[in-house]
XYZ file of N, CA and C in Angstrom:
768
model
N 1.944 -0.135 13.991
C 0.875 0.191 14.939
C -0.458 -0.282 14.377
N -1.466 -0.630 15.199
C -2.497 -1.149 14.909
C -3.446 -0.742 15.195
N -4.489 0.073 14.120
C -5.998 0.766 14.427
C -6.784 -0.007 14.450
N -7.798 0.732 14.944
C -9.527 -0.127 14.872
C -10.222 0.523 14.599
N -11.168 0.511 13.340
C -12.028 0.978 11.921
C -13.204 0.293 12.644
N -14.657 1.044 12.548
C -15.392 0.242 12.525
C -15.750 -0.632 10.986
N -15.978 -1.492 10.737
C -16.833 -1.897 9.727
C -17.757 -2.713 9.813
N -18.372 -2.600 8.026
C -19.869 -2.982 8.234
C -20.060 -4.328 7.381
N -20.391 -5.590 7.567
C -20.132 -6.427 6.735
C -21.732 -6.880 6.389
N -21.775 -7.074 5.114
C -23.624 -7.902 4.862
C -23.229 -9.137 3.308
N -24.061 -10.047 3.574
C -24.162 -10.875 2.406
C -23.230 -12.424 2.825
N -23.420 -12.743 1.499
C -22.319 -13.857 1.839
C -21.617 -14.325 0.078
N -20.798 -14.760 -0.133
C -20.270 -15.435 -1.130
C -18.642 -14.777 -1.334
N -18.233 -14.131 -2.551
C -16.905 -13.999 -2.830
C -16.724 -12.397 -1.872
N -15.865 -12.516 -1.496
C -15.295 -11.200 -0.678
C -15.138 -10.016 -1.185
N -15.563 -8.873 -1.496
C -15.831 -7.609 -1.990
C -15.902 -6.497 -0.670
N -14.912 -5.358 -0.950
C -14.565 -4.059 -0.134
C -15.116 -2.787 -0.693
N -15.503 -2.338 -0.496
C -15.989 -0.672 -1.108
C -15.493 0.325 -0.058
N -14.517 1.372 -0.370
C -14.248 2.724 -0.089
C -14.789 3.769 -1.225
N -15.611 4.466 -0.096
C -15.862 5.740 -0.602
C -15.025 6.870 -1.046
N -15.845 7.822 -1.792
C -15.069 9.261 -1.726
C -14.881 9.978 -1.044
N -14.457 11.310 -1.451
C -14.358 12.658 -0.701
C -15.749 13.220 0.490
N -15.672 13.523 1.240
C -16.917 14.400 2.037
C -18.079 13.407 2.272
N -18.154 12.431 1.940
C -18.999 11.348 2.645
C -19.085 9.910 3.226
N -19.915 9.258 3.054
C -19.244 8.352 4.124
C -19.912 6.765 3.342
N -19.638 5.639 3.974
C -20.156 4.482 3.097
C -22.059 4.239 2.541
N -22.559 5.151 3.680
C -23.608 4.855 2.917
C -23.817 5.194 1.754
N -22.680 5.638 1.181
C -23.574 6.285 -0.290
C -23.513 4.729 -1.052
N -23.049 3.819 -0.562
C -23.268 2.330 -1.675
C -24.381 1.866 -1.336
N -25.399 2.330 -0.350
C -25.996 1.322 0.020
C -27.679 1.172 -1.036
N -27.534 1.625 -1.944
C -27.937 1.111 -3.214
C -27.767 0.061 -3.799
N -26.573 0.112 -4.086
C -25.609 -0.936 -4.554
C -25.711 -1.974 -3.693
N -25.251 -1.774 -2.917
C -25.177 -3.102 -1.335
C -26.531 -3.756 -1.914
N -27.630 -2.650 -1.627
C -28.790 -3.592 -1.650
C -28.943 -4.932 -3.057
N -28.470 -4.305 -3.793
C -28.303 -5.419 -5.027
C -27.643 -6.311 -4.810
N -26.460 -6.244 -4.727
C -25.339 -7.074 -4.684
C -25.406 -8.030 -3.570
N -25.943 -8.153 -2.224
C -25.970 -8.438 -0.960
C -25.608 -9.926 -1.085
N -27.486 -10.468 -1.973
C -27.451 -11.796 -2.109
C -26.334 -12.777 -2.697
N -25.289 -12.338 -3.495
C -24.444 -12.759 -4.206
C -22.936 -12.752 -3.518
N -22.715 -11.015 -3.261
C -21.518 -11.485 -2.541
C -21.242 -10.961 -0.708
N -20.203 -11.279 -0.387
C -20.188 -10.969 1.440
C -19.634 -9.372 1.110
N -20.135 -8.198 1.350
C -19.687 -7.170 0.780
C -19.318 -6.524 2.200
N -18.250 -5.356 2.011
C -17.665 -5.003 3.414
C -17.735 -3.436 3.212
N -18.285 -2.570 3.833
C -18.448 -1.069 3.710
C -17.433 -0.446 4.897
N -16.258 0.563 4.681
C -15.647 0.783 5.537
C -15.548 2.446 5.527
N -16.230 2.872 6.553
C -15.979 4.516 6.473
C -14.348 4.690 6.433
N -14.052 5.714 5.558
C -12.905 6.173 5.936
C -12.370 6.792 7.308
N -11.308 6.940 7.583
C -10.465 7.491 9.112
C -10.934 8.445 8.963
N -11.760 8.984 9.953
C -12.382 10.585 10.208
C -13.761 10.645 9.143
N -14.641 9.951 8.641
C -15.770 9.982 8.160
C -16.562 8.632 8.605
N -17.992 9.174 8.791
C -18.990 8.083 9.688
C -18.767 7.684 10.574
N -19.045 6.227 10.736
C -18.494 5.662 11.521
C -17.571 5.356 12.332
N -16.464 6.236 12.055
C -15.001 6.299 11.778
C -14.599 7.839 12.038
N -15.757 8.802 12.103
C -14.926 10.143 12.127
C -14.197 10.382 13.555
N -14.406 9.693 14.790
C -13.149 9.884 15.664
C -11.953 9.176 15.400
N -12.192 8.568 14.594
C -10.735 7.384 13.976
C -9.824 7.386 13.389
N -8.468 8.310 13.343
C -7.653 8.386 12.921
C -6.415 8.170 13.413
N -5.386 8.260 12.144
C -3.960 7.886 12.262
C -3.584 9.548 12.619
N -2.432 9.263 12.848
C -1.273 10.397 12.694
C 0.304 10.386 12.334
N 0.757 10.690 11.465
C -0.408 12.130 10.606
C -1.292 11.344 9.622
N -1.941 12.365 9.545
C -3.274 11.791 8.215
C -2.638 11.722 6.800
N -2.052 10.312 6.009
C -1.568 10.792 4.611
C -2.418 9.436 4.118
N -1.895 9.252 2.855
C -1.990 8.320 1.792
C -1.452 7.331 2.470
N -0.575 7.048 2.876
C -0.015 6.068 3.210
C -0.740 5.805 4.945
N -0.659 6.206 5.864
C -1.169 6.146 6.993
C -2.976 5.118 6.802
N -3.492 5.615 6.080
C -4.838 5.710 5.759
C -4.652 3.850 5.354
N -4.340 4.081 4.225
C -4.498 2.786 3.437
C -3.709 1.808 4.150
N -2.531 2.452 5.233
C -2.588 1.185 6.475
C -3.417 0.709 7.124
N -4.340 1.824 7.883
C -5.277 1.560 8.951
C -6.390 0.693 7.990
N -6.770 0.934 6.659
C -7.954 0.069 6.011
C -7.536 -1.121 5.683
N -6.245 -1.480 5.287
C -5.446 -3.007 4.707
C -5.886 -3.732 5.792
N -5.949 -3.259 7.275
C -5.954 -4.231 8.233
C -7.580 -4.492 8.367
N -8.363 -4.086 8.138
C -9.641 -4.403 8.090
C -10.083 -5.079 6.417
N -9.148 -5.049 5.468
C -10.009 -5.685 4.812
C -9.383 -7.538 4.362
N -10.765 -8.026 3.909
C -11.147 -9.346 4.473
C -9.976 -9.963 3.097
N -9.575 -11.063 3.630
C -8.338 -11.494 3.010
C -8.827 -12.199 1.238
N -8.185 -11.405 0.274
C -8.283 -11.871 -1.393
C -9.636 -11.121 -1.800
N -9.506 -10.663 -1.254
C -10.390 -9.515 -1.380
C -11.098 -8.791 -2.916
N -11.973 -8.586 -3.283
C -11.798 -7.137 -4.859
C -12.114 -6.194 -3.753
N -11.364 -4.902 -4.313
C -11.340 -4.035 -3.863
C -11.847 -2.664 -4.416
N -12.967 -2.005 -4.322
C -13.633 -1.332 -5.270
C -13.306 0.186 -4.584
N -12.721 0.945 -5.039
C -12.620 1.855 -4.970
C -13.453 3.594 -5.504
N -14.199 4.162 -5.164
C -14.578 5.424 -6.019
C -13.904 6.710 -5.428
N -13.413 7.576 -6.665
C -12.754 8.718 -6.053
C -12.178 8.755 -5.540
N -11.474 9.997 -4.125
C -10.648 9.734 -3.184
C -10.749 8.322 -2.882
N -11.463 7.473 -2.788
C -11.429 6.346 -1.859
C -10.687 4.949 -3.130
N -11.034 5.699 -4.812
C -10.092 4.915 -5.589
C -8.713 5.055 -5.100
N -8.553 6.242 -4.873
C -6.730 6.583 -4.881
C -6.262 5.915 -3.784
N -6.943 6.036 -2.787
C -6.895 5.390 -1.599
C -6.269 3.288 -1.767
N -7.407 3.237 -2.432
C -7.331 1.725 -2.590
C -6.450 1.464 -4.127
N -5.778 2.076 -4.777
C -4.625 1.981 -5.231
C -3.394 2.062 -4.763
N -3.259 2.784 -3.451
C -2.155 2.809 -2.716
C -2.225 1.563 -2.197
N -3.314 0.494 -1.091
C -3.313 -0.075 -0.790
C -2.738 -1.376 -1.643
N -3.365 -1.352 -3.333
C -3.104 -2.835 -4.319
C -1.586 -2.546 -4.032
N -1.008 -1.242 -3.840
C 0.482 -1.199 -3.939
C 1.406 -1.698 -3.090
N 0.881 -1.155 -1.983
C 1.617 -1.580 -0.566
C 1.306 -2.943 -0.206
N 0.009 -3.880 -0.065
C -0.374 -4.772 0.156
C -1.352 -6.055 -0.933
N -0.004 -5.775 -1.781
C -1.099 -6.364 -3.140
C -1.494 -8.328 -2.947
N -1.101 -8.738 -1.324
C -1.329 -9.906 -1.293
C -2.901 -9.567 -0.985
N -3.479 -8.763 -0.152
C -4.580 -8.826 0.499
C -5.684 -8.599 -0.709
N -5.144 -8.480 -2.195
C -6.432 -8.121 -3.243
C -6.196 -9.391 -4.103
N -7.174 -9.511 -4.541
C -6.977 -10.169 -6.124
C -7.693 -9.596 -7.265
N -8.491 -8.784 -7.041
C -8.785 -7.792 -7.922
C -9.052 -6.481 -7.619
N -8.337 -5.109 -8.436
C -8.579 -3.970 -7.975
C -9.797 -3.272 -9.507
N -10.509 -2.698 -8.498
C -11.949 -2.122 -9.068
C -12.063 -0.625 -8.776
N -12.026 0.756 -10.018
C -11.808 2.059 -9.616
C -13.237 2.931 -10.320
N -13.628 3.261 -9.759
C -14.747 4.201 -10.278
C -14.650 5.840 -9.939
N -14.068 6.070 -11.326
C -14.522 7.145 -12.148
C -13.189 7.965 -10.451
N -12.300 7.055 -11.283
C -10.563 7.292 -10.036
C -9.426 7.629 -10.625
N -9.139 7.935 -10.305
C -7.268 8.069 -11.132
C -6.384 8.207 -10.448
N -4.991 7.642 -10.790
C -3.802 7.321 -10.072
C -3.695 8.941 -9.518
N -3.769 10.098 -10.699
C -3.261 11.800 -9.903
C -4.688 12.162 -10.569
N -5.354 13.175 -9.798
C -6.823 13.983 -9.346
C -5.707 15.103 -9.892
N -5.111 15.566 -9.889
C -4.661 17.290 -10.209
C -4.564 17.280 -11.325
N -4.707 18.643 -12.420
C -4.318 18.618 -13.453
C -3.153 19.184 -13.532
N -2.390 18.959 -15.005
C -1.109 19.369 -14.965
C -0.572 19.092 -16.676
N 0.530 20.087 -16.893
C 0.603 20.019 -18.391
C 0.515 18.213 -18.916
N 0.931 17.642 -18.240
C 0.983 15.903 -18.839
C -0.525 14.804 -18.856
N -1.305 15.663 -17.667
C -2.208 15.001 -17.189
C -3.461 15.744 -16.614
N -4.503 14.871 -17.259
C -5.755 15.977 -17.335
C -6.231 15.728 -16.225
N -7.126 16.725 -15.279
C -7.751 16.413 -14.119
C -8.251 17.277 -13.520
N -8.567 17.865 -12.222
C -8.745 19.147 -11.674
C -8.329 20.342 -11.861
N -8.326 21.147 -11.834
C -7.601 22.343 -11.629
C -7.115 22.909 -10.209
N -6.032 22.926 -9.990
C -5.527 23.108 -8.937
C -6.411 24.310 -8.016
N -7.153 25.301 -8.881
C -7.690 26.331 -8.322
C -8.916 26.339 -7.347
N -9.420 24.525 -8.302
C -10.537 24.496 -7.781
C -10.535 23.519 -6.424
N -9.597 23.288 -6.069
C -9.617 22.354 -4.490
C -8.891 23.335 -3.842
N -8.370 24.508 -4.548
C -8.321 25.633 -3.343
C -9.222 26.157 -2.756
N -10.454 26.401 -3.827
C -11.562 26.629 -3.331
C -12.712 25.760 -2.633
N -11.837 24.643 -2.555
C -13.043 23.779 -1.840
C -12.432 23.991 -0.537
N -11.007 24.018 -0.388
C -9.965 24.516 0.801
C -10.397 25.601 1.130
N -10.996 26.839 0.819
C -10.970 27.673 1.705
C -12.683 27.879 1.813
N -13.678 27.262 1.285
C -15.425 27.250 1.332
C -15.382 26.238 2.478
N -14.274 25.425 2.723
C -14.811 24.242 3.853
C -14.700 24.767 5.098
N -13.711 25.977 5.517
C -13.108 26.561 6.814
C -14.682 27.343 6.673
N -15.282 28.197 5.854
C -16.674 28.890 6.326
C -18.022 28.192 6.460
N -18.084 26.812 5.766
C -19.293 26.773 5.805
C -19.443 25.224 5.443
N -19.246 24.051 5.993
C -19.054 22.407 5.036
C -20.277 22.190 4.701
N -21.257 22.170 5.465
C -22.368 21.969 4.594
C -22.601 22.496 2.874
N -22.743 23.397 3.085
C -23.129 23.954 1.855
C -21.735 24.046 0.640
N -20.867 23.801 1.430
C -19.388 22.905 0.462
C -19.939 22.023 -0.002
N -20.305 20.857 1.128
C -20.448 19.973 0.373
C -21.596 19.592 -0.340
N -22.347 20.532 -0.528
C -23.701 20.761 -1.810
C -22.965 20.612 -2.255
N -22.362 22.088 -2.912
C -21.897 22.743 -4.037
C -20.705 21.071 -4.488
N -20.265 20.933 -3.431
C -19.321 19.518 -4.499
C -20.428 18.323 -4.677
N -21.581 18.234 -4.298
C -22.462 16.955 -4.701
C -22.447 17.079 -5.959
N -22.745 18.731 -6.078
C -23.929 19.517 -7.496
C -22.499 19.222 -8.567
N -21.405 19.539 -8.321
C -20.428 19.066 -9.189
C -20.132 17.701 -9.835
N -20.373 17.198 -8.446
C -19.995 15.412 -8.663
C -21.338 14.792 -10.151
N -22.879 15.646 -9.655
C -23.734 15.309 -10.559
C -23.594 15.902 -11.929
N -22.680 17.276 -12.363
C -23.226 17.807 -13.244
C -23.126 16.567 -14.533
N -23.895 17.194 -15.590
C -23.888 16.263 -16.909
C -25.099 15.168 -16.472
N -25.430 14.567 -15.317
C -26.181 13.226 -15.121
C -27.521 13.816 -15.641
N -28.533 12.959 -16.236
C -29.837 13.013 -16.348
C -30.293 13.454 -15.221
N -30.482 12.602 -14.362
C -30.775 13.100 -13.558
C -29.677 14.011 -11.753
N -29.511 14.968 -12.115
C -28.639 15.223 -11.265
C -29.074 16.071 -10.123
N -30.628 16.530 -10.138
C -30.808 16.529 -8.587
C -31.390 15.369 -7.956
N -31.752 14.079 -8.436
C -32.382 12.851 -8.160
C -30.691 12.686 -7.468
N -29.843 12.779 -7.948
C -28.351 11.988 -7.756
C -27.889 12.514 -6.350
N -28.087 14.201 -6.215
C -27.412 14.451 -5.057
C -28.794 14.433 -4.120
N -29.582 14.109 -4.092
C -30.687 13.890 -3.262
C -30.401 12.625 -2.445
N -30.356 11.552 -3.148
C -29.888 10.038 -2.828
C -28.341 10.029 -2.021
N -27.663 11.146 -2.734
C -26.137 10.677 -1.935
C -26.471 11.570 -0.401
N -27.349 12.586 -0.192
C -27.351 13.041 0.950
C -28.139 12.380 2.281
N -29.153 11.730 1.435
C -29.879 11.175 2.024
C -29.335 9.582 2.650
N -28.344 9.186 1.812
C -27.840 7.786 2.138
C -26.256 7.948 3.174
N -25.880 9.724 3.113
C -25.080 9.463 4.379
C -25.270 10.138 5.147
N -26.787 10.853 5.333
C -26.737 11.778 6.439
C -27.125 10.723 7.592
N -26.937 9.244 7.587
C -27.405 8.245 8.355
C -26.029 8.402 9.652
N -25.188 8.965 9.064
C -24.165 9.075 9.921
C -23.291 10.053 10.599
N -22.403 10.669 11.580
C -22.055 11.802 11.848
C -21.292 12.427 10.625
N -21.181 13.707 10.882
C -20.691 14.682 9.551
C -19.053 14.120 9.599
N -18.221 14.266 8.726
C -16.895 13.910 8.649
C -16.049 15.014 9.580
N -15.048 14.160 9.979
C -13.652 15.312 10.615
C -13.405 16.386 9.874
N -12.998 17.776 10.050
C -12.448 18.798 9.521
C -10.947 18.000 9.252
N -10.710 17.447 10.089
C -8.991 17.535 9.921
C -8.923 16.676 8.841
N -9.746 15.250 8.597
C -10.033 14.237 7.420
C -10.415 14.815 5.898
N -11.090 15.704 6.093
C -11.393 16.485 4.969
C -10.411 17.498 4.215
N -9.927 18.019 5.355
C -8.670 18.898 4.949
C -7.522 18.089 4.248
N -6.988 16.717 4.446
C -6.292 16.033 4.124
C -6.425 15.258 3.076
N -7.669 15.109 3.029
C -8.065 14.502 1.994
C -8.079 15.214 0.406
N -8.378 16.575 0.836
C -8.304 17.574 -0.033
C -6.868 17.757 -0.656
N -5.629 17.797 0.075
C -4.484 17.301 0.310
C -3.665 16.426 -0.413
N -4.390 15.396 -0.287
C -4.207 14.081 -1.138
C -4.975 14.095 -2.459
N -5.962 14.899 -3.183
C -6.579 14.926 -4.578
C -5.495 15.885 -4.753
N -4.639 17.029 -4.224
C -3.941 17.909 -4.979
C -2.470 17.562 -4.863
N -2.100 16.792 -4.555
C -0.905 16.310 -4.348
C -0.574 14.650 -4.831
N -0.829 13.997 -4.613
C -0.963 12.466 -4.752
C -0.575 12.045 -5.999
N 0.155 11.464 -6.599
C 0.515 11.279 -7.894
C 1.170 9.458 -7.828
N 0.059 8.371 -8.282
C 0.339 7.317 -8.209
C 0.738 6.631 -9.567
N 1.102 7.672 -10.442
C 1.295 6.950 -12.002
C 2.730 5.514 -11.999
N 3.864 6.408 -11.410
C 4.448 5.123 -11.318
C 4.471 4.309 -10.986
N 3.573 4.486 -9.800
C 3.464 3.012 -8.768
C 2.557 1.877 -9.595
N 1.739 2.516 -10.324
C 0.630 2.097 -11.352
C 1.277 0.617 -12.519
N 2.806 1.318 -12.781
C 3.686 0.553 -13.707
C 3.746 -1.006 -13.060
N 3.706 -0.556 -11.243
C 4.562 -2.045 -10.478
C 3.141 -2.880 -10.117
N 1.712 -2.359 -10.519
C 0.623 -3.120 -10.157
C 0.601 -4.858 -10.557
N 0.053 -5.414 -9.228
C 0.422 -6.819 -9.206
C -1.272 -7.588 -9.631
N -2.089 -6.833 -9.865
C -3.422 -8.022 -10.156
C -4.247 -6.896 -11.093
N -5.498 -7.314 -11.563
C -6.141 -6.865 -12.413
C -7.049 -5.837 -11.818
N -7.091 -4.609 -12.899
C -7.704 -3.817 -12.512
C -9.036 -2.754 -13.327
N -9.770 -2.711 -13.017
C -11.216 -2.780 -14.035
C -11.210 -1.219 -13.387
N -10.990 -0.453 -14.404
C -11.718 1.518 -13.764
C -12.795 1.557 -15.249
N -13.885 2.331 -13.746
C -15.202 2.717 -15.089
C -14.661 4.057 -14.586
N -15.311 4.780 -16.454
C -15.158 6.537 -15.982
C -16.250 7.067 -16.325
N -16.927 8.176 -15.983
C -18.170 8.596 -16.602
C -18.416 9.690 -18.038
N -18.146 9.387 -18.694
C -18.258 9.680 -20.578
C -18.493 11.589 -19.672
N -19.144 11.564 -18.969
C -20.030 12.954 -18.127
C -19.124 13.505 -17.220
N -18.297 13.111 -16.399
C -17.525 13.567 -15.383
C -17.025 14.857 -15.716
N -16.838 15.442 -14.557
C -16.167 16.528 -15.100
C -15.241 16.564 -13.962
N -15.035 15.959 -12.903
C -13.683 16.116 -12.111
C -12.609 14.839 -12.047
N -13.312 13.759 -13.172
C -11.905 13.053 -13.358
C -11.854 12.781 -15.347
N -11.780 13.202 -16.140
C -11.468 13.292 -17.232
C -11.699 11.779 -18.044
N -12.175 11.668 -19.042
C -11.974 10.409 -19.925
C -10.884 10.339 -20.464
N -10.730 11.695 -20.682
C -9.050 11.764 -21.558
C -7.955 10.840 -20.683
N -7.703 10.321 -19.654
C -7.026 9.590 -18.775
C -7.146 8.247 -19.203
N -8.216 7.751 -19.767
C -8.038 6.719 -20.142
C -6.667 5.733 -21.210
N -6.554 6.809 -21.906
C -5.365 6.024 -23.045
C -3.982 6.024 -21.825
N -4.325 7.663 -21.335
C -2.867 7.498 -20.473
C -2.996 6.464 -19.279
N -3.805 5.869 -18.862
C -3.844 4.419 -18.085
C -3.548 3.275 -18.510
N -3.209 3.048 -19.596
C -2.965 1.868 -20.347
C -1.760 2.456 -20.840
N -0.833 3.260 -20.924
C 0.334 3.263 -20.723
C 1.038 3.174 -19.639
N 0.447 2.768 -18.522
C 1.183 2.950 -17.234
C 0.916 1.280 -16.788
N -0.200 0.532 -17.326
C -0.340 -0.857 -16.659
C -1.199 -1.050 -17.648
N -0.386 -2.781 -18.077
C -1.229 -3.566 -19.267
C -2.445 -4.237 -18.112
N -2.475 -3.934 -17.088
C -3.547 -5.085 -16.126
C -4.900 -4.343 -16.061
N -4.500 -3.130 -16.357
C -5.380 -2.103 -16.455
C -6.322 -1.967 -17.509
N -7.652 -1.765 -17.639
C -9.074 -2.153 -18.257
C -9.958 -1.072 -17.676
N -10.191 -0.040 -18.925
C -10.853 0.779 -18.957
C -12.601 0.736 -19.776
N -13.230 1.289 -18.809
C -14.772 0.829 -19.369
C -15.276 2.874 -19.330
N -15.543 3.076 -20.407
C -16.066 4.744 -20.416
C -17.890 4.108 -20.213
N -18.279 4.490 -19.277
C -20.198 4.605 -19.380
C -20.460 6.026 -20.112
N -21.497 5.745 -21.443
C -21.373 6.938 -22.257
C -22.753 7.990 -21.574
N -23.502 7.394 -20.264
C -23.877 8.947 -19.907
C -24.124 8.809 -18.597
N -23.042 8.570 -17.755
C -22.705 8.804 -16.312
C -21.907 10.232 -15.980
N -21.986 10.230 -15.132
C -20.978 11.366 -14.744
C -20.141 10.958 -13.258
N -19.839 11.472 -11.901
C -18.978 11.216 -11.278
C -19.404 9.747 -10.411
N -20.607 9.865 -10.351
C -21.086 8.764 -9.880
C -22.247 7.849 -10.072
N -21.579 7.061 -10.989
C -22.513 6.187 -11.758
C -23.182 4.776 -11.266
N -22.828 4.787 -10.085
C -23.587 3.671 -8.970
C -25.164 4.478 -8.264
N -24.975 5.674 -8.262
C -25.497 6.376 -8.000
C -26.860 6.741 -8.980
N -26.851 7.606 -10.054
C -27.712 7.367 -11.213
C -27.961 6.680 -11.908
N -27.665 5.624 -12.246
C -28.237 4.310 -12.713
C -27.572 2.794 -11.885
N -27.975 2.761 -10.437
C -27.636 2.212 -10.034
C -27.803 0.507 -10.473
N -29.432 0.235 -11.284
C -29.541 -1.441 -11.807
C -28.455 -1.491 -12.627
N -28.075 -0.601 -13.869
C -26.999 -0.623 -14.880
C -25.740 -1.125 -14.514
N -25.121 0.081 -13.247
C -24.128 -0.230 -12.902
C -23.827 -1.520 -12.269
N -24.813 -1.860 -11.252
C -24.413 -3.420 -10.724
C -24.554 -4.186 -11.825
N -24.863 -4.344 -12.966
C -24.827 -4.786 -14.293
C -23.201 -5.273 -14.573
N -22.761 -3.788 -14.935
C -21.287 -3.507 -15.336
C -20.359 -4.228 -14.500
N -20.433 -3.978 -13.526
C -19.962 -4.833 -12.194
C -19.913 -6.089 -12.180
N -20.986 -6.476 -12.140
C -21.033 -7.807 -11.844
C -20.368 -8.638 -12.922
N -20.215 -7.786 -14.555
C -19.733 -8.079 -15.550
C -18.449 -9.045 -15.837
N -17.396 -7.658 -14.412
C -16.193 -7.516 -14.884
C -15.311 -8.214 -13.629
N -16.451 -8.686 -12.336
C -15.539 -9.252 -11.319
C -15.080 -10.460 -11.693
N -13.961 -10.687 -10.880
C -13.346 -12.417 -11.438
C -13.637 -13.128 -9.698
């Protein structure tokens, strides 16, 4: 079956995709965008049920559904930059459709978001509680997860100031998208698929994070030699975000 995503395309040169995270929507790159523009043709795609996109969904809403409806919108040989939910997202995709990439790009992402005796990450307790703060109140959810996403950053009310301000350009996300999505950080476990990865893959993590772990790093390089880990020693969840000149730095470093 075949959806229709809006997307947003600017620039011109080598082909570059960005999916977002959890609870917001593509403008939060548009920092980034603004740098990058002149150099490459860059493609911003709200997720199914956020922005642009929040009447836009599959059914049912999974991992797999999702990263169908986006494979078909993105532009052919693609890098594919992923942050957060929207990394995991676009790791399913290098999996299922690894002709449409030639390079996969993850920020501050991991194959499994849950923690668990093998593997460091969330605490299961705490996306219960984002599960049951989102049914009373999403706004102020999704503070309280900005204020998370920033803790550790220098500047971390400059950080969630900028991410609110760069997607309140668009309608609020689906309940039902959010719920699922939530769903997919506590459930989702892409380590093996990780083993069968077909092109190169560059994840930055933030030295600062506190909802995806550095400790993940060694265990990523046991799962795929294609795999290339970069720690930024004082970022935290979103490091496009607080030092955005740096990061298009790093970036621009590591694309092929």
């Amino acid at each position: 079956m075949s959806f229709s995503l809006n997307v947003t395309t600017v620039g011109q040169g080598h082909n570059i995709a960005f999916l977002h995270g959890w609870g917001v929507n593509s403008g939060v790159w548009q920092p980034l965008v603004d740098i990058l523009a002149n150099d490459y043709c860059i493609t911003t795609i709200d997720l199914p049920g956020y922005g642009q996109n929040h009447e836009r969904m599959p059914e049912p809403y999974n991992i797999n559904s999702v990263s169908q409806m986006i494979a078909e919108h993105l532009p052919n040989n693609c890098i594919l930059v992923g942050w957060s939910l929207g990394g995991l997202i676009a790791q399913q995709i290098a999996f299922d459709y690894p002709d449409k990439l030639k390079q996969l790009v993850l920020i501050c992402s991991s194959p499994k978001f849950s923690k668990s005796l093998d593997w460091p990450g969330i605490d299961t307790d705490v996306l219960a509680l984002f599960a049951s703060q989102l049914a009373l109140d999403f706004s102020k959810m999704l503070e309280r997860f900005l204020m998370i996403q920033a803790m550790g950053s220098e500047n971390a009310k400059f950080d969630v100031k900028t991410i609110k301000q760069n997607v309140q350009q668009y309608p609020n996300p689906s309940e039902k998208a959010l719920v699922a999505g939530l769903n997919m950080l506590e459930n989702v476990d892409l380590r093996e698929q990780l083993k069968q990865l077909k092109m190169p893959c560059h994840v930055f993590l933030g030295r600062l994070d506190s909802l995806v772990p550095i400790k993940i790093a060694d265990l990523i390089n046991t799962y795929s030699h294609l795999a290339n880990v970069e720690i930024i020693a004082k970022a935290s969840h979103a490091p496009f975000i607080s030092d955005t000149e740096d990061f298009a730095k790093r970036l621009r470093a590591v694309l092929i």
